[in-house]
């Protein structure tokens, strides 16, 4: 079946602009994660959604970052007033049980 | 606070060699440990998941071991092939969150 998809695959924006990143999880997966991966670094947890429970937002680096998950499926990560340090690959993953399945990521470059 | 370290950061070996990648973690109170593979421009692929009660897991030419008491895991790759070239990441779970190492970039030379 279809895996996790993310769009756009690449995004170049100017400092100060807002961006929206989209994630379509695997159908039926109740858990959805957003991670950030900076060049040469491991993954940094951002936010976790599980079913209808309140999301765990403890990894969001600032109040410029927000995410929502509509209808328990598609998720959108929004970064307001982007800064150059926001440049990274943003990865989404979904899971039904323990194994997380990852999308290809969105490569964000803030000029 | 859990910290995960992977050594070496990069490794280049000739095709056909057996090799070992290392992962260490500071807090032994983990739920499981996972090894992932990351190819350029692609997402991560889960390779092996070891529960905290297990000592090792095997899949094809891959074998992962876990020693919780010493805070270490190894990924053994037998008879390496050029297609094994990728970045290998380990991650430990204390619940639903995964704490990640920075990865080992592996290059297999034909």
Short mmCIF file of C-alpha atoms in Angstrom, two decimals:
data_model
loop_
_atom_site.label_atom_id
_atom_site.label_comp_id
_atom_site.label_asym_id
_atom_site.label_seq_id
_atom_site.Cartn_x
_atom_site.Cartn_y
_atom_site.Cartn_z
CA UNK A 1 0.00 0.00 0.00
CA UNK A 2 0.97 3.67 -0.11
CA UNK A 3 3.58 4.86 2.34
CA UNK A 4 3.89 8.16 4.15
CA UNK A 5 3.96 11.08 1.76
CA UNK A 6 5.14 14.64 2.35
CA UNK A 7 4.84 17.82 0.35
CA UNK A 8 6.53 19.82 -0.87
CA UNK A 9 9.72 17.83 -1.27
CA UNK A 10 11.74 21.05 -1.35
CA UNK A 11 10.90 24.55 -0.19
CA UNK A 12 12.97 27.69 -0.51
CA UNK A 13 11.66 30.74 1.30
CA UNK A 14 12.80 34.12 2.44
CA UNK A 15 13.48 34.95 6.06
CA UNK A 16 10.33 36.18 7.76
CA UNK A 17 7.88 34.30 5.54
CA UNK A 18 5.51 31.60 6.81
CA UNK A 19 5.66 28.04 5.47
CA UNK A 20 3.36 25.04 5.66
CA UNK A 21 4.58 21.48 5.38
CA UNK A 22 2.16 18.64 4.79
CA UNK A 23 2.21 14.99 5.83
CA UNK A 24 -0.12 12.21 4.67
CA UNK A 25 0.34 9.21 6.97
CA UNK A 26 -0.32 5.59 6.19
CA UNK A 27 -4.04 4.94 6.28
CA UNK A 28 -5.15 3.58 9.64
CA UNK A 29 -2.06 4.67 11.56
CA UNK A 30 -3.14 6.45 14.72
CA UNK A 31 0.25 7.89 15.67
CA UNK A 32 1.99 10.66 13.74
CA UNK A 33 5.34 12.27 14.47
CA UNK A 34 7.22 15.29 13.15
CA UNK A 35 11.01 15.43 13.35
CA UNK A 36 13.65 17.89 12.23
CA UNK A 37 17.05 16.84 10.92
CA UNK A 38 19.74 19.44 10.59
CA UNK A 39 22.81 18.78 8.44
CA UNK A 40 24.95 16.03 9.94
CA UNK A 41 22.72 15.70 13.00
CA UNK A 42 20.36 13.08 14.34
CA UNK A 43 16.65 13.57 14.31
CA UNK A 44 15.11 16.07 16.70
CA UNK A 45 11.60 15.26 17.94
CA UNK A 46 9.11 18.06 17.36
CA UNK A 47 5.56 16.88 18.01
CA UNK A 48 3.53 13.68 18.44
CA UNK A 49 -0.15 13.02 17.71
CA UNK A 50 -1.95 9.92 18.96
CA UNK A 51 -5.56 9.44 17.99
CA UNK A 52 -7.81 12.04 19.55
CA UNK A 53 -5.50 12.69 22.49
CA UNK A 54 -3.89 16.06 23.07
CA UNK A 55 -0.62 16.20 21.10
CA UNK A 56 2.78 16.17 22.78
CA UNK A 57 4.26 19.49 21.68
CA UNK A 58 7.26 19.34 23.99
CA UNK A 59 9.77 19.26 21.13
CA UNK A 60 8.64 22.39 19.31
CA UNK A 61 11.62 24.78 19.47
CA UNK A 62 9.64 28.02 19.67
CA UNK A 63 6.15 29.44 19.48
CA UNK A 64 6.74 30.10 15.78
CA UNK A 65 6.19 26.38 15.24
CA UNK A 66 2.75 24.80 15.32
CA UNK A 67 1.12 21.67 13.96
CA UNK A 68 -2.32 20.28 13.55
CA UNK A 69 -3.80 17.00 12.49
CA UNK A 70 -7.20 17.11 10.90
CA UNK A 71 -9.61 14.19 11.17
CA UNK A 72 -6.89 11.99 12.63
CA UNK A 73 -5.16 11.80 9.26
CA UNK A 74 -3.33 14.57 7.38
CA UNK A 75 -1.03 16.80 9.40
CA UNK A 76 0.34 20.25 8.68
CA UNK A 77 3.44 21.73 10.31
CA UNK A 78 3.49 25.53 10.15
CA UNK A 79 6.53 27.68 10.74
CA UNK A 80 5.81 31.39 11.10
CA UNK A 81 8.33 34.16 10.47
CA UNK A 82 10.97 31.69 9.31
CA UNK A 83 14.58 32.17 10.38
CA UNK A 84 17.74 30.88 8.72
CA UNK A 85 18.27 28.40 11.58
CA UNK A 86 14.98 26.75 10.60
CA UNK A 87 16.70 25.38 7.48
CA UNK A 88 16.63 21.59 7.80
CA UNK A 89 14.89 18.48 6.56
CA UNK A 90 11.50 18.01 8.20
CA UNK A 91 10.48 14.37 8.46
CA UNK A 92 7.08 12.93 9.23
CA UNK A 93 6.44 9.39 10.44
CA UNK A 94 3.37 7.38 11.28
CA UNK A 95 2.90 4.14 13.17
CA UNK A 96 0.23 1.65 14.03
CA UNK A 97 2.19 -0.08 16.75
CA UNK A 98 5.90 0.26 17.49
CA UNK A 99 7.63 0.64 14.14
CA UNK A 100 7.61 4.13 12.68
CA UNK A 101 7.33 4.53 8.92
CA UNK A 102 8.91 7.66 7.52
CA UNK A 103 8.09 9.92 4.64
CA UNK A 104 10.81 11.23 2.30
CA UNK A 105 10.94 14.57 4.10
CA UNK A 106 10.67 18.22 3.12
CA UNK A 107 13.96 20.03 2.65
CA UNK A 108 13.48 23.62 3.82
CA UNK A 109 15.95 26.36 2.97
CA UNK A 110 15.47 29.80 4.47
CA UNK A 111 17.44 32.49 2.69
CA UNK B 1 18.43 12.99 29.95
CA UNK B 2 18.97 10.21 27.43
CA UNK B 3 21.83 10.72 25.00
CA UNK B 4 22.66 8.46 22.07
CA UNK B 5 26.09 8.32 20.47
CA UNK B 6 27.16 6.53 17.31
CA UNK B 7 30.75 5.73 16.47
CA UNK B 8 32.26 6.02 13.96
CA UNK B 9 30.63 8.97 12.22
CA UNK B 10 31.77 7.59 8.88
CA UNK B 11 33.14 4.29 7.64
CA UNK B 12 34.45 3.15 4.26
CA UNK B 13 35.20 -0.51 3.61
CA UNK B 14 35.72 -2.74 0.56
CA UNK B 15 32.87 -4.85 -0.69
CA UNK B 16 32.55 -8.26 0.93
CA UNK B 17 33.83 -7.31 4.37
CA UNK B 18 31.92 -7.91 7.57
CA UNK B 19 31.50 -4.76 9.66
CA UNK B 20 30.15 -3.51 12.97
CA UNK B 21 28.44 -0.21 13.71
CA UNK B 22 28.23 0.96 17.31
CA UNK B 23 25.55 2.75 19.28
CA UNK B 24 25.72 3.74 22.94
CA UNK B 25 23.12 5.30 25.22
CA UNK B 26 23.35 6.85 28.66
CA UNK B 27 20.10 5.70 30.33
CA UNK B 28 19.48 1.95 30.41
CA UNK B 29 15.76 2.40 31.15
CA UNK B 30 14.68 1.93 27.56
CA UNK B 31 11.62 0.33 26.04
CA UNK B 32 13.31 -0.74 22.82
CA UNK B 33 16.13 0.15 20.45
CA UNK B 34 15.81 0.47 16.71
CA UNK B 35 18.22 0.64 13.81
CA UNK B 36 17.25 2.62 10.72
CA UNK B 37 18.78 3.17 7.33
CA UNK B 38 18.66 6.57 5.58
CA UNK B 39 19.35 6.97 1.88
CA UNK B 40 20.03 10.43 0.39
CA UNK B 41 16.82 12.21 -0.54
CA UNK B 42 14.69 9.47 0.95
CA UNK B 43 13.08 8.81 4.28
CA UNK B 44 14.23 6.40 6.92
CA UNK B 45 13.66 2.67 6.71
CA UNK B 46 13.37 0.59 9.86
CA UNK B 47 15.85 -2.32 9.80
CA UNK B 48 15.60 -3.99 13.19
CA UNK B 49 13.78 -3.40 16.46
CA UNK B 50 15.05 -4.98 19.68
CA UNK B 51 12.79 -5.02 22.70
CA UNK B 52 14.42 -4.26 26.05
CA UNK B 53 13.99 -7.90 27.09
CA UNK B 54 15.79 -9.19 24.00
CA UNK B 55 19.49 -9.61 23.35
CA UNK B 56 19.53 -9.62 19.56
CA UNK B 57 17.53 -9.56 16.36
CA UNK B 58 18.45 -10.82 12.92
CA UNK B 59 17.23 -9.98 9.44
CA UNK B 60 19.09 -11.44 6.50
CA UNK B 61 22.69 -10.24 6.60
CA UNK B 62 21.96 -7.90 9.50
CA UNK B 63 22.27 -8.74 13.17
CA UNK B 64 21.66 -6.26 15.96
CA UNK B 65 22.60 -6.88 19.58
CA UNK B 66 21.55 -5.08 22.73
CA UNK B 67 23.33 -4.91 26.08
CA UNK B 68 21.18 -2.69 28.28
CA UNK B 69 23.42 -2.89 31.32
CA UNK B 70 26.35 -1.40 29.44
CA UNK B 71 24.20 0.91 27.32
CA UNK B 72 25.39 -0.49 24.03
CA UNK B 73 24.06 -1.89 20.79
CA UNK B 74 25.88 -3.09 17.71
CA UNK B 75 24.70 -3.59 14.15
CA UNK B 76 26.62 -6.31 12.36
CA UNK B 77 26.51 -6.38 8.56
CA UNK B 78 27.81 -9.55 6.94
CA UNK B 79 29.31 -9.73 3.46
CA UNK B 80 28.80 -6.03 2.74
CA UNK B 81 27.58 -4.91 -0.69
CA UNK B 82 27.69 -1.53 -2.46
CA UNK B 83 23.92 -1.33 -1.99
CA UNK B 84 24.48 -1.22 1.76
CA UNK B 85 25.95 2.26 1.39
CA UNK B 86 23.75 4.61 3.42
CA UNK B 87 23.60 6.36 6.77
CA UNK B 88 22.66 4.08 9.65
CA UNK B 89 20.85 5.57 12.62
CA UNK B 90 20.05 4.05 15.97
CA UNK B 91 17.27 5.30 18.20
CA UNK B 92 16.19 4.36 21.71
CA UNK B 93 12.67 4.54 23.03
CA UNK B 94 11.58 5.27 26.57
CA UNK B 95 7.96 5.32 25.47
CA UNK B 96 6.60 6.76 22.26
CA UNK B 97 9.48 9.19 21.82
CA UNK B 98 12.63 8.11 20.05
CA UNK B 99 16.00 9.59 20.97
CA UNK B 100 18.36 9.47 18.01
CA UNK B 101 22.04 9.14 17.40
CA UNK B 102 23.66 11.29 14.70
CA UNK B 103 24.28 8.26 12.50
CA UNK B 104 27.17 6.45 10.84
CA UNK B 105 27.69 7.14 7.14
CA UNK B 106 28.72 3.88 5.53
CA UNK B 107 30.37 3.60 2.13
CA UNK B 108 30.98 0.19 0.59
CA UNK B 109 33.57 0.35 -2.17
CA UNK B 110 33.09 -2.03 -5.13
#
